Amino acid sequence: MIKKTLSGLLVLLTLSAPLTTQAQEDVKIGKQNMTVNDRRMTPEALWAMGRISSYAASPDGQKIVYQVGYYSVKHNKSHHVLYMMNANGSDQKLLTTGSKNETDPAWLDQETIAFISGGEIWSMKADGSDRRQLTQTDGSVEGFKFSPDRKKVILLKSIPFHDIIKENPADLPKATGRVVTDLMYRHWDHYVESIQHPFVCSVGNDFVVANDATDILEGQPYECPMEPFGGIEQLDWSTDSKLIAYTCRKKTGLMYSISTDSDIYLYNIGTRETENLCKPEGYEEPQVDPTKTLKTQSVNATENLKWHPGYDQNPKFSPDGRYVAWLSMARDGYESDRQRLCVWDLMSGREFFATEEFDSNVDDFCWSDTKDATIYFIGVWHATENLYSVTIKESKKAEALPTTKVTQLTNDWADFGSLQMLNNGRQLLMERHSYTAPADLYVVTPNTKKPEKTLVTQLTQENQHILDQLDKPKVQQRWVKTTDGKDMLYWVILPPNFDETKKYPTLLFCEGGPQSPVSQFWSYRWNFMIMASQGYVIVAPNRHGLPGFGSEWCEQISGDWTGQCMSDYLVAIDDASQNLPYVDKDRLGAVGASFGGFSVYYLAGHHDKRFKCFIAHDGAFNLEAMYTETEENWFSNWEYDDAYWNTDRTANADKTYKNSPHRFIDKWDTPILCIHGEKDYRINYTQGMAAFNAARMKGIEAQLLIFPDENHWVLKPQNGILWQRTYFGWLDRWLKK
């Protein structure tokens, strides 16, 4: 046992093997000094929490290996380690014994685990012993997946890419300039000078990987997985180890920047032939105008939707090898289209959509291991992310497609995360979190016939030693009528030790996306527990434009950024201030990031003195500038309809540009904090600077928090602490007078 007292925290860390002094420090770096004041959550407590990420069950379902990341504010770094436990949560042991990160665990057989360390694949026994390096790639492995027969492995590696950013002359090795020839020269937070490709290698005795890599996309200028967030989940092996299904958007430059058209391909290991499951051989894509929305162009015409012009990704083969399923969006250029579950029958060569009756997104799924064709999936409905099943029943008529039935299996005020079978066909291994609990691992025993008897059992308690010392806020739901007569749900989060006789400063939370759900998420920045713990009531509306309330509700926002959704924000905060006696209507603030930051900038010019201060993080301020600054041009095209210079632009486009927040600076009258990362290439940092500069030139109290080394998020521990301190310092200054 390692025992350490940290400013009122008693931390007990059980270790499975002796560690070096440095390794001990690295394992504990997430347990740094933190101040517990009146049992309230603090920024230091938030960053002291371990973060569970990837996990995998052994072939017999008896053991689980999982990854936890710890963060050190002092050292401004993270360390990722691996743990082992029994499938009932008992006998949890730390496997990592060194100071290097160990990530991406996967089982090779009943007693052997593969993982990544130092850019190579390693193996070890289930007790952490007998460590062996399986690859020799000079540290270039970024992801892997072994075939079911363990004779092959997919390696994800980056290769140089100079189709768009030209390689500098060899005699100018210190030149830092970049010659750019087309769009998509940068993505999310980096310049695109390399792309990932999947390589197939042979596997020998003791799972040693041979140096005989075959590039599935050899000679092709396309990425797989897809930027910016795709990983090994975008590829899968067939059960007989003969096929690989992979995700790819086979476009570059301008066309890549305006299109979301990715497809699912089947690669034959033996013949090295590739088949596109989404489009017929010889398919010719319709010509499009890159300065206009694709929603009204021929690529999205009804007759073309059968060719999957939208996002298709994350294929998974069924255990019996008959089907391959994947996540599918219908329309090109619409990154927030409803994500359905598409199933391809490898026997008949036909496809069908299995979740048509679920009018929301399928966010992740897995096949049941049982003989019946059942898929489990998670999706958001009414602001919670729960577990569902869909059963597939083949028709007796050869020409008829299978029938499907969707059943909701859990109904928690929580969000369930990624899921996988426990390899016995009767249970699921899942991650679960909520506004008051960070992610832990759970076993779910589904009951499709009697869903109310579905059993949810917690396995890990990664942060219980911290949570036990903190008072929790209370969470409530309220429904209110919007100005168009619809019912809107909003969450109310109350401070710990809430006293209904008191009045509290209150924050309106504006969601990003713009089509991301305000579900029971746990965030390490926009964390409702820490906000409530600082003495604030939180009002978090599920406004128009969010999934989980039907497609019509979700899609209303496109082309109407400053209409109904802004009205929804004001309806929610007005309902709270008028009908919740503990909400102090004289101490209201509005906060948000991304589209939420845009919302704050817009409300700053249209709030009729409701709010006493604002905070906008990475928000869009000038939509004309953003149209040509953002890297994924399909987003602005879909949301705005047109380039701002088009003289024939639509009425929606005209309204969008005329209502850009920067046009209403003359009406700004309220203190504002602007936050932005300089490596944010989605919404450029000049947007935050412009808003701050305008506020100060207008004579408005304002602050700018700028991060030269952060992107659309804040990822470094000390920057995260600075973010929280600045955030609450600003709120306290204006709302706790």
XYZ file of C-alpha atoms in Angstrom:
737
model
C 0.000 0.000 0.000
C 1.027 3.555 -0.691
C -0.537 5.898 1.842
C -0.503 9.649 1.519
C -2.467 12.464 3.138
C -3.181 15.387 0.815
C -4.748 18.447 2.491
C -7.577 16.503 4.064
C -7.584 13.690 1.510
C -6.553 10.222 2.549
C -5.430 8.460 -0.606
C -4.858 4.705 -0.581
C -3.338 3.274 -3.733
C -2.986 -0.511 -3.951
C -0.105 -1.664 -6.099
C 0.363 -5.097 -7.583
C 4.151 -4.899 -7.752
C 6.994 -2.807 -6.312
C 7.594 0.384 -8.249
C 10.591 2.581 -8.773
C 10.524 5.967 -7.054
C 9.804 7.657 -10.375
C 7.058 5.164 -11.236
C 5.442 5.673 -7.837
C 5.405 9.397 -8.462
C 3.928 8.934 -11.943
C 1.146 6.650 -10.712
C 0.228 9.193 -8.070
C 0.472 12.321 -10.174
C -3.289 12.598 -10.290
C -3.393 12.717 -6.476
C -1.690 16.071 -5.987
C -2.454 18.613 -3.284
C -6.004 19.865 -3.390
C -8.002 22.144 -1.150
C -11.243 20.809 0.263
C -13.187 23.743 1.634
C -16.528 22.991 3.294
C -16.694 19.772 1.257
C -17.040 21.699 -2.003
C -15.650 20.568 -5.334
C -12.628 22.610 -6.387
C -10.606 22.787 -9.618
C -7.800 20.898 -7.882
C -10.189 18.119 -6.848
C -11.485 17.849 -10.397
C -7.980 17.448 -11.808
C -7.059 14.945 -9.082
C -9.607 12.459 -10.441
C -8.585 9.394 -12.387
C -10.147 9.138 -15.839
C -11.192 5.709 -17.068
C -10.984 5.280 -20.834
C -10.493 2.090 -22.862
C -11.315 -1.339 -21.442
C -11.643 -4.939 -22.594
C -13.076 -8.203 -21.268
C -11.181 -11.487 -21.479
C -12.433 -14.143 -23.936
C -14.236 -16.055 -21.181
C -15.666 -12.863 -19.685
C -14.063 -13.481 -16.302
C -11.511 -10.642 -16.237
C -11.441 -7.013 -17.326
C -8.407 -4.891 -18.156
C -8.922 -1.132 -18.213
C -7.027 2.105 -18.641
C -6.942 5.058 -16.237
C -5.326 8.442 -16.825
C -3.961 10.506 -13.914
C -3.031 14.169 -14.236
C -0.379 16.113 -12.367
C -0.873 19.857 -12.064
C 2.628 20.204 -10.624
C 4.286 18.423 -13.556
C 1.661 19.560 -16.094
C 1.380 16.103 -17.611
C -0.647 12.919 -17.581
C 0.192 9.274 -17.030
C -1.954 6.407 -18.343
C -1.844 3.053 -16.578
C -3.565 -0.326 -16.857
C -5.533 -2.147 -14.164
C -6.911 -5.689 -13.961
C -10.003 -6.866 -12.104
C -12.428 -9.756 -12.017
C -15.651 -9.316 -13.971
C -17.542 -8.724 -10.716
C -15.259 -5.798 -9.829
C -13.212 -7.652 -7.215
C -9.438 -7.990 -6.917
C -8.499 -4.769 -8.699
C -4.749 -4.653 -9.370
C -2.442 -2.154 -11.009
C -0.509 -3.767 -13.882
C 1.648 -0.801 -14.905
C 4.995 -0.791 -13.124
C 7.002 1.751 -15.097
C 6.873 5.464 -15.847
C 5.823 5.091 -19.497
C 2.200 5.387 -20.580
C 0.445 2.061 -21.219
C -2.749 2.289 -23.249
C -5.245 0.547 -25.551
C -5.489 -2.853 -23.838
C -6.765 -5.872 -25.817
C -6.797 -9.605 -25.100
C -4.787 -11.967 -27.283
C -5.883 -15.107 -25.454
C -7.223 -16.012 -22.046
C -3.996 -15.082 -20.273
C -2.298 -12.551 -22.558
C -2.935 -8.827 -22.973
C -1.646 -6.581 -25.745
C -1.165 -2.839 -25.213
C 0.702 0.168 -26.587
C 3.711 1.689 -24.872
C 6.226 4.000 -26.510
C 4.594 3.615 -29.923
C 5.028 -0.178 -29.943
C 2.733 -3.107 -29.196
C 3.681 -5.043 -26.080
C 2.204 -8.108 -24.431
C 2.022 -9.266 -20.826
C 0.303 -11.931 -18.813
C -2.912 -11.098 -16.983
C -0.940 -10.626 -13.762
C 1.422 -8.108 -15.417
C 4.359 -10.496 -15.788
C 6.283 -11.728 -18.848
C 6.365 -8.431 -20.738
C 7.423 -8.670 -24.375
C 7.725 -6.175 -27.213
C 5.768 -7.479 -30.215
C 6.545 -4.826 -32.854
C 9.708 -3.104 -34.072
C 8.494 0.061 -35.822
C 10.668 2.814 -34.311
C 7.712 3.874 -32.173
C 5.213 4.510 -34.969
C 2.216 2.387 -33.856
C -0.817 4.574 -33.123
C -3.456 1.844 -32.900
C -3.886 -1.879 -33.526
C -6.407 -4.687 -33.898
C -5.504 -8.387 -34.072
C -7.490 -10.711 -36.322
C -9.767 -13.269 -34.596
C -7.395 -16.116 -35.544
C -4.433 -14.065 -34.245
C -2.487 -14.628 -37.471
C -2.702 -11.001 -38.658
C -2.820 -7.574 -37.092
C -3.850 -4.110 -38.320
C -1.386 -1.378 -37.374
C -2.310 2.291 -37.624
C 0.680 4.412 -38.621
C 1.140 7.905 -40.011
C 2.786 8.444 -43.391
C 4.061 11.704 -44.924
C 1.454 13.621 -46.923
C 2.486 16.499 -49.168
C -0.338 16.729 -51.692
C -1.579 19.984 -50.148
C 1.327 21.329 -48.088
C 4.413 20.989 -50.242
C 7.576 19.518 -48.818
C 10.219 22.193 -48.361
C 13.459 21.990 -50.370
C 16.064 19.701 -48.849
C 18.657 22.507 -48.767
C 16.395 24.600 -46.475
C 16.103 22.300 -43.441
C 15.377 25.174 -41.024
C 12.670 26.799 -43.125
C 9.376 27.034 -41.216
C 7.183 28.304 -44.044
C 4.525 26.140 -45.668
C 3.518 26.310 -49.314
C -0.209 25.470 -49.411
C -1.973 24.513 -52.639
C -5.523 23.562 -51.575
C -7.993 23.472 -48.687
C -7.854 21.188 -45.630
C -4.249 22.121 -45.070
C -4.958 22.031 -41.348
C -7.454 20.109 -39.243
C -8.663 20.691 -35.682
C -5.314 21.718 -34.160
C -2.531 20.731 -36.575
C -1.275 21.266 -40.101
C -1.918 18.229 -42.278
C 1.549 17.024 -43.280
C 0.879 13.367 -42.496
C -2.115 11.056 -42.615
C -2.885 7.716 -40.987
C -3.009 4.500 -42.997
C -3.853 0.946 -41.851
C -1.170 -1.675 -42.405
C -1.664 -5.447 -42.215
C 1.147 -7.543 -40.751
C 1.612 -11.252 -40.129
C 1.720 -12.551 -36.560
C 4.031 -15.391 -35.543
C 4.755 -17.367 -32.421
C 4.076 -15.648 -29.084
C 2.170 -12.992 -31.086
C 5.357 -11.414 -32.417
C 4.494 -9.129 -35.341
C 6.444 -9.645 -38.550
C 8.042 -6.821 -40.500
C 5.942 -7.455 -43.618
C 3.454 -4.581 -43.481
C 0.966 -4.183 -46.350
C -0.615 -0.751 -46.665
C -4.350 -1.249 -47.337
C -4.429 2.200 -48.966
C -1.050 1.999 -50.661
C -0.544 4.903 -53.055
C -3.861 6.524 -52.113
C -3.903 10.078 -50.684
C -6.698 9.289 -48.236
C -6.740 8.891 -44.488
C -8.021 5.948 -42.475
C -9.138 6.422 -39.752
C -10.682 9.817 -40.444
C -9.524 13.062 -38.896
C -9.855 14.497 -36.358
C -11.177 11.939 -33.857
C -11.277 8.564 -35.628
C -9.392 5.590 -34.228
C -9.207 1.829 -34.508
C -13.003 1.636 -34.055
C -13.251 2.653 -37.707
C -11.920 -0.762 -38.790
C -13.001 -4.326 -38.012
C -12.032 -7.915 -38.853
C -14.513 -10.457 -40.166
C -14.976 -13.470 -37.929
C -13.063 -15.702 -40.354
C -10.142 -13.211 -40.446
C -10.361 -12.942 -44.248
C -11.901 -9.464 -44.585
C -11.336 -6.033 -43.108
C -14.147 -3.488 -43.090
C -12.808 0.050 -42.925
C -14.022 3.638 -42.974
C -12.661 6.121 -45.489
C -13.590 9.431 -47.089
C -11.831 9.187 -50.439
C -11.546 12.888 -51.148
C -8.838 15.504 -50.778
C -8.502 19.283 -50.828
C -11.547 21.421 -51.601
C -13.899 18.463 -52.017
C -12.794 16.994 -48.678
C -13.461 20.326 -46.973
C -17.090 20.565 -48.137
C -18.150 16.908 -47.928
C -18.906 14.422 -45.168
C -19.203 11.533 -47.635
C -17.312 8.621 -46.105
C -17.981 4.987 -47.035
C -17.487 1.468 -45.681
C -15.070 -0.665 -47.699
C -14.353 -4.393 -47.582
C -10.708 -5.336 -48.085
C -9.925 -8.968 -48.942
C -6.717 -10.122 -47.242
C -6.042 -12.823 -49.826
C -6.766 -10.986 -53.079
C -6.083 -7.444 -51.791
C -9.235 -6.350 -53.603
C -11.509 -3.662 -52.183
C -15.294 -3.371 -52.444
C -17.319 -0.266 -51.559
C -20.466 -1.326 -49.672
C -22.046 2.116 -49.973
C -21.754 2.844 -53.693
C -21.861 0.767 -56.885
C -18.821 0.244 -59.067
C -18.448 3.130 -61.478
C -20.427 5.556 -59.316
C -19.945 9.160 -60.426
C -20.504 11.822 -57.827
C -22.754 14.737 -58.887
C -21.057 18.082 -59.413
C -21.628 20.573 -56.595
C -21.186 24.291 -55.938
C -18.730 24.542 -52.999
C -20.085 27.958 -51.947
C -23.617 26.717 -51.275
C -25.223 24.248 -48.924
C -25.332 20.679 -50.182
C -28.791 20.174 -48.700
C -30.433 21.478 -51.881
C -27.924 20.140 -54.402
C -28.246 16.998 -56.485
C -25.871 14.953 -54.322
C -28.627 14.917 -51.694
C -31.528 14.402 -54.094
C -33.846 11.566 -53.082
C -32.633 9.280 -55.856
C -29.028 9.683 -54.671
C -29.586 9.063 -50.956
C -29.497 5.302 -51.562
C -25.773 5.683 -52.317
C -24.924 6.872 -48.804
C -23.652 10.403 -49.515
C -23.277 11.178 -45.770
C -21.042 9.886 -42.988
C -20.703 6.087 -42.799
C -18.306 4.817 -40.163
C -17.374 2.314 -37.424
C -18.218 -1.066 -39.022
C -18.654 -4.202 -36.887
C -19.132 -7.771 -38.090
C -21.743 -9.973 -36.444
C -20.378 -12.985 -34.499
C -21.799 -15.427 -37.052
C -20.115 -13.542 -39.897
C -23.344 -12.953 -41.792
C -23.740 -9.225 -41.252
C -21.661 -6.099 -40.991
C -23.294 -3.078 -39.342
C -22.173 0.527 -39.142
C -23.248 4.041 -38.183
C -24.750 5.922 -41.115
C -25.884 9.478 -41.809
C -28.062 10.034 -44.866
C -26.990 13.413 -46.277
C -23.719 14.847 -47.524
C -22.398 17.967 -45.818
C -24.479 17.502 -42.666
C -22.238 16.374 -39.824
C -25.131 16.293 -37.344
C -27.580 14.282 -39.433
C -29.428 11.530 -37.568
C -27.024 8.633 -37.108
C -28.793 5.374 -37.926
C -27.691 1.768 -37.723
C -27.156 0.313 -41.202
C -26.844 -3.481 -41.573
C -25.377 -5.196 -44.655
C -26.248 -8.827 -45.270
C -23.123 -10.466 -46.707
C -25.160 -13.465 -47.894
C -27.728 -11.543 -49.950
C -25.741 -8.388 -50.655
C -28.623 -6.266 -49.367
C -28.770 -3.594 -46.683
C -31.406 -2.309 -44.301
C -31.629 0.240 -41.503
C -32.321 -1.309 -38.125
C -33.195 1.721 -35.971
C -35.694 3.672 -38.060
C -38.209 3.735 -35.189
C -35.657 5.428 -32.909
C -35.827 9.095 -33.902
C -32.460 10.035 -32.476
C -28.791 9.120 -32.853
C -27.210 5.719 -32.388
C -23.944 6.707 -30.704
C -22.308 3.303 -30.270
C -23.328 -0.334 -30.648
C -22.225 -3.948 -30.355
C -23.537 -7.283 -31.556
C -24.880 -9.799 -29.090
C -22.884 -13.008 -28.858
C -26.088 -15.019 -28.758
C -27.459 -16.862 -31.782
C -30.341 -14.464 -32.307
C -29.465 -11.373 -34.378
C -29.542 -8.729 -31.653
C -27.661 -5.448 -31.519
C -27.281 -3.369 -28.370
C -26.827 0.360 -28.767
C -26.774 3.592 -26.795
C -28.652 6.704 -27.817
C -29.898 9.935 -26.329
C -33.579 10.532 -25.627
C -34.993 13.265 -23.414
C -31.532 14.368 -22.282
C -30.187 11.006 -21.092
C -28.012 8.451 -22.901
C -29.453 4.998 -22.267
C -29.159 1.415 -23.496
C -31.410 -0.055 -26.183
C -31.602 -3.292 -28.123
C -32.761 -3.983 -31.664
C -33.683 -7.487 -32.747
C -33.437 -8.514 -36.389
C -35.903 -11.071 -37.683
C -35.452 -12.467 -41.153
C -38.560 -12.589 -43.323
C -39.820 -15.901 -44.695
C -40.250 -14.175 -48.032
C -36.941 -14.069 -49.858
C -37.596 -10.663 -51.411
C -38.612 -8.996 -48.144
C -36.185 -7.201 -45.852
C -35.858 -8.277 -42.214
C -38.105 -6.707 -39.574
C -36.627 -4.953 -36.557
C -37.825 -4.025 -33.092
C -36.188 -1.457 -30.788
C -36.507 -1.860 -27.007
C -35.297 0.576 -24.348
C -33.475 -1.363 -21.622
C -32.379 1.304 -19.126
C -34.008 4.539 -18.067
C -31.446 6.219 -15.829
C -30.729 9.884 -15.254
C -27.245 9.144 -16.552
C -25.196 8.759 -19.723
C -23.930 5.312 -20.673
C -20.779 5.263 -22.777
C -19.162 2.780 -25.149
C -20.245 -0.829 -24.809
C -19.008 -4.360 -25.489
C -20.178 -7.860 -24.705
C -18.696 -9.703 -21.768
C -18.264 -12.584 -24.217
C -20.968 -14.700 -22.662
C -23.841 -13.154 -24.593
C -25.742 -12.287 -21.443
C -24.017 -9.179 -20.127
C -22.555 -5.903 -21.362
C -19.515 -4.033 -20.143
C -20.216 -0.305 -20.237
C -19.066 3.045 -18.939
C -21.536 5.293 -17.112
C -21.378 8.859 -15.800
C -23.668 11.710 -14.754
C -23.645 15.323 -13.561
C -22.558 14.142 -10.101
C -20.372 11.120 -10.923
C -17.356 10.747 -13.233
C -17.022 7.677 -15.435
C -16.898 4.234 -13.875
C -17.292 0.766 -15.363
C -20.555 -1.129 -15.032
C -21.917 -4.527 -15.981
C -25.400 -4.418 -17.464
C -27.498 -7.579 -17.596
C -30.166 -6.761 -20.192
C -33.680 -8.170 -20.094
C -35.252 -7.571 -23.495
C -38.557 -9.188 -22.496
C -38.905 -7.270 -19.220
C -36.700 -4.152 -19.568
C -37.600 -2.950 -16.096
C -35.652 -5.965 -14.781
C -32.448 -5.010 -16.603
C -29.723 -5.063 -13.944
C -27.023 -2.384 -13.737
C -24.054 -3.197 -11.453
C -21.151 -0.871 -10.712
C -17.671 -2.427 -10.937
C -15.168 0.379 -10.325
C -15.133 3.266 -7.873
C -12.134 5.044 -9.286
C -12.748 8.388 -7.554
C -14.772 7.353 -4.520
C -12.006 8.464 -2.142
C -12.507 11.994 -3.477
C -16.283 11.939 -3.917
C -16.759 10.761 -0.322
C -15.272 14.061 0.835
C -17.469 16.232 -1.380
C -21.098 17.246 -1.012
C -23.170 16.568 -4.107
C -25.538 18.980 -5.795
C -29.146 18.031 -6.494
C -30.394 17.630 -10.044
C -33.942 18.361 -11.212
C -35.868 18.472 -14.479
C -38.339 21.113 -15.562
C -40.458 21.422 -18.683
C -41.576 24.737 -20.143
C -43.479 25.875 -23.230
C -41.379 27.517 -25.926
C -42.609 30.467 -27.960
C -43.628 28.116 -30.776
C -45.793 26.086 -28.421
C -43.470 23.107 -27.952
C -42.397 21.474 -24.679
C -38.750 22.021 -23.700
C -36.855 20.178 -20.980
C -34.220 21.958 -18.963
C -32.021 20.700 -16.175
C -31.700 22.565 -12.888
C -28.598 21.819 -10.816
C -28.750 23.062 -7.214
C -25.769 23.814 -4.947
C -24.790 21.271 -2.276
C -26.545 21.869 1.048
C -29.190 23.762 -0.880
C -31.410 26.064 1.195
C -34.688 26.799 -0.567
C -35.197 29.932 1.554
C -32.093 31.588 0.088
C -31.556 33.238 -3.276
C -28.654 32.060 -5.413
C -26.776 33.558 -8.346
C -27.770 31.550 -11.421
C -26.022 30.585 -14.658
C -27.687 29.952 -17.999
C -25.652 27.225 -19.716
C -25.561 27.520 -23.516
C -24.708 24.235 -25.258
C -22.292 23.882 -28.156
C -22.498 21.789 -31.273
C -24.894 23.342 -32.142
C -26.481 19.868 -32.130
C -24.908 18.235 -29.081
C -27.238 16.971 -26.342
C -27.452 18.521 -22.897
C -27.534 15.040 -21.411
C -26.031 13.753 -18.167
C -22.436 14.380 -19.262
C -19.465 14.612 -16.927
C -16.981 17.226 -18.141
C -13.575 18.158 -16.776
C -14.154 21.777 -17.782
C -17.878 22.507 -18.174
C -18.607 20.576 -15.017
C -21.969 21.294 -13.419
C -20.960 19.786 -10.073
C -18.103 22.234 -9.604
C -20.260 25.150 -10.783
C -22.995 24.269 -8.290
C -20.384 23.681 -5.580
C -19.235 27.277 -5.973
C -22.726 28.402 -4.979
C -24.444 28.723 -8.364
C -27.744 27.360 -9.610
C -27.358 26.047 -13.169
C -30.129 26.266 -15.772
C -29.263 24.002 -18.746
C -31.918 24.025 -21.506
C -32.355 21.328 -24.156
C -33.234 24.009 -26.702
C -34.284 23.527 -30.300
C -31.401 22.013 -32.254
C -30.511 19.206 -29.845
C -30.960 15.460 -30.430
C -33.194 13.365 -28.226
C -36.481 15.075 -28.971
C -37.066 13.973 -32.540
C -35.575 14.980 -35.879
C -37.844 17.974 -36.408
C -36.751 19.517 -33.106
C -33.078 18.772 -33.784
C -32.971 20.098 -37.342
C -34.879 23.309 -36.670
C -31.690 25.173 -35.804
C -29.959 24.899 -39.203
C -30.341 28.289 -40.881
C -31.874 29.753 -37.708
C -29.028 30.253 -35.273
C -30.430 33.486 -33.877
C -34.146 32.683 -33.887
C -35.966 29.962 -32.002
C -32.970 28.609 -30.085
C -32.149 32.041 -28.670
C -35.776 32.464 -27.700
C -35.561 29.070 -25.958
C -32.628 30.252 -23.849
C -34.558 33.298 -22.679
C -37.719 31.262 -22.052
C -35.747 28.886 -19.812
C -33.999 31.557 -17.760
C -37.200 33.594 -17.485
C -39.135 30.545 -16.293
C -36.456 29.832 -13.690
C -36.263 33.444 -12.472
C -40.036 33.832 -12.259
C -41.042 30.423 -10.891
C -38.086 29.193 -8.843
C -37.965 31.406 -5.738
C -34.324 30.581 -5.016
C -33.136 31.981 -8.373
C -31.924 35.561 -7.915
C -33.075 37.366 -11.067
C -30.721 40.232 -10.231
C -27.667 37.945 -10.346
C -27.849 36.041 -13.617
C -24.953 35.067 -15.877
C -24.789 33.322 -19.261
C -21.924 30.980 -20.164
C -21.081 28.651 -23.047
C -18.489 27.259 -25.467
C -18.331 26.857 -29.252
C -21.914 27.404 -30.445
C -22.568 28.151 -26.788
C -19.924 30.886 -27.034
C -21.631 32.193 -30.158
C -24.898 32.170 -28.195
C -23.302 34.234 -25.439
C -21.960 36.773 -27.938
C -25.406 37.043 -29.518
C -27.264 37.281 -26.196
C -24.868 40.050 -25.134
C -26.609 42.244 -27.712
C -30.160 40.963 -27.136
C -30.682 40.160 -23.456
C -32.573 43.296 -22.346
C -30.404 43.595 -19.246
C -31.301 40.139 -17.894
C -27.675 39.169 -17.291
C -24.986 40.738 -15.150
C -22.045 39.037 -16.878
C -21.098 36.710 -19.730
C -18.439 34.093 -20.460
C -17.800 32.901 -24.039
C -15.277 30.137 -24.742
C -14.114 29.498 -28.335
C -17.252 31.135 -29.661
C -18.005 32.336 -33.187
C -18.243 36.136 -33.172
C -18.085 37.217 -36.806
C -19.839 34.674 -39.041
C -18.576 36.181 -42.291
C -15.004 35.764 -41.087
C -15.695 32.280 -39.744
C -17.096 31.127 -43.088
C -13.653 31.235 -44.686
C -11.565 30.706 -41.520
C -12.908 27.341 -40.373
C -11.267 24.230 -41.774
C -14.347 21.998 -42.197
C -16.263 24.063 -44.714
C -19.182 21.648 -44.899
C -20.259 22.927 -41.484
C -20.648 26.576 -42.436
C -22.184 25.669 -45.782
C -24.890 23.582 -44.154
C -25.588 25.956 -41.298
C -25.440 29.253 -43.210
C -26.729 28.045 -46.632
C -24.389 30.237 -48.698
C -21.068 31.997 -48.904
C -21.551 35.552 -47.726
C -20.461 36.962 -51.095
C -23.153 35.160 -53.101
C -25.587 37.755 -54.381
C -28.286 35.089 -54.772
C -27.935 33.813 -51.238
C -31.007 32.419 -49.528
C -33.175 34.268 -47.036
C -31.766 32.085 -44.248
C -28.212 32.953 -45.276
C -29.079 36.629 -45.403
C -30.610 36.434 -41.928
C -27.607 34.509 -40.579
C -25.051 37.067 -41.705
C -27.178 40.066 -40.774
C -27.604 38.655 -37.256
C -23.946 37.852 -36.666
C -23.051 38.901 -33.085
C -20.398 41.360 -34.214
C -23.109 43.528 -35.772
C -24.677 44.233 -32.365
C -21.695 45.556 -30.438
C -23.525 48.881 -30.171
C -26.000 47.130 -27.850
C -23.379 45.479 -25.627
C -23.573 46.819 -22.079
C -22.481 43.934 -19.827
C -19.087 42.654 -18.607
C -17.758 39.733 -20.654
C -14.911 37.218 -20.387
C -13.653 35.864 -23.728
C -11.611 32.632 -23.774
C -9.896 31.084 -26.786
C -7.140 28.679 -27.811
C -4.720 29.762 -30.527
C -4.568 26.202 -31.893
C -8.323 26.125 -32.387
C -8.651 25.765 -36.159
C -12.382 25.025 -35.971
C -13.209 28.512 -34.646
C -10.105 30.643 -34.999
C -8.752 32.502 -31.990
C -9.141 35.807 -33.833
C -12.875 35.472 -33.136
C -12.300 35.676 -29.370
C -9.765 38.464 -29.723
C -12.131 40.472 -31.920
C -14.934 40.168 -29.370
C -12.672 41.207 -26.501
C -11.181 44.107 -28.457
C -14.639 45.335 -29.433
C -15.861 45.179 -25.844
C -12.922 47.194 -24.529
C -13.154 49.757 -27.325
C -16.827 50.090 -26.419
C -15.810 50.768 -22.816
C -17.199 47.510 -21.432
C -15.445 45.665 -18.624
C -13.855 42.610 -20.233
C -11.114 40.009 -19.889
C -9.394 37.819 -22.465
C -7.966 34.439 -21.507
C -5.896 33.242 -24.449
C -4.081 29.886 -24.635
C -1.270 29.744 -27.235
C -0.955 25.942 -26.879
C -4.607 24.792 -26.616
C -7.156 23.914 -29.282
C -10.978 23.983 -29.112
C -10.584 22.381 -25.683
C -8.236 22.949 -22.731
C -6.199 19.781 -22.181
C -3.137 20.667 -20.104
C -3.539 20.464 -16.299
C -2.170 23.889 -15.374
C -4.130 25.518 -18.177
C -7.201 23.704 -16.890
C -6.688 25.080 -13.379
C -6.102 28.570 -14.788
C -9.309 28.215 -16.829
C -11.366 27.272 -13.760
C -9.884 29.982 -11.546
C -10.398 32.661 -14.176
C -13.926 31.417 -14.888
C -15.056 31.483 -11.258
C -13.123 34.643 -10.488
C -15.077 36.428 -13.205
C -18.434 35.032 -12.083
C -17.782 35.805 -8.417
C -16.770 39.356 -9.254
C -20.069 40.177 -10.915
C -22.592 37.791 -9.372
C -21.576 37.597 -5.719
C -21.498 41.270 -4.839
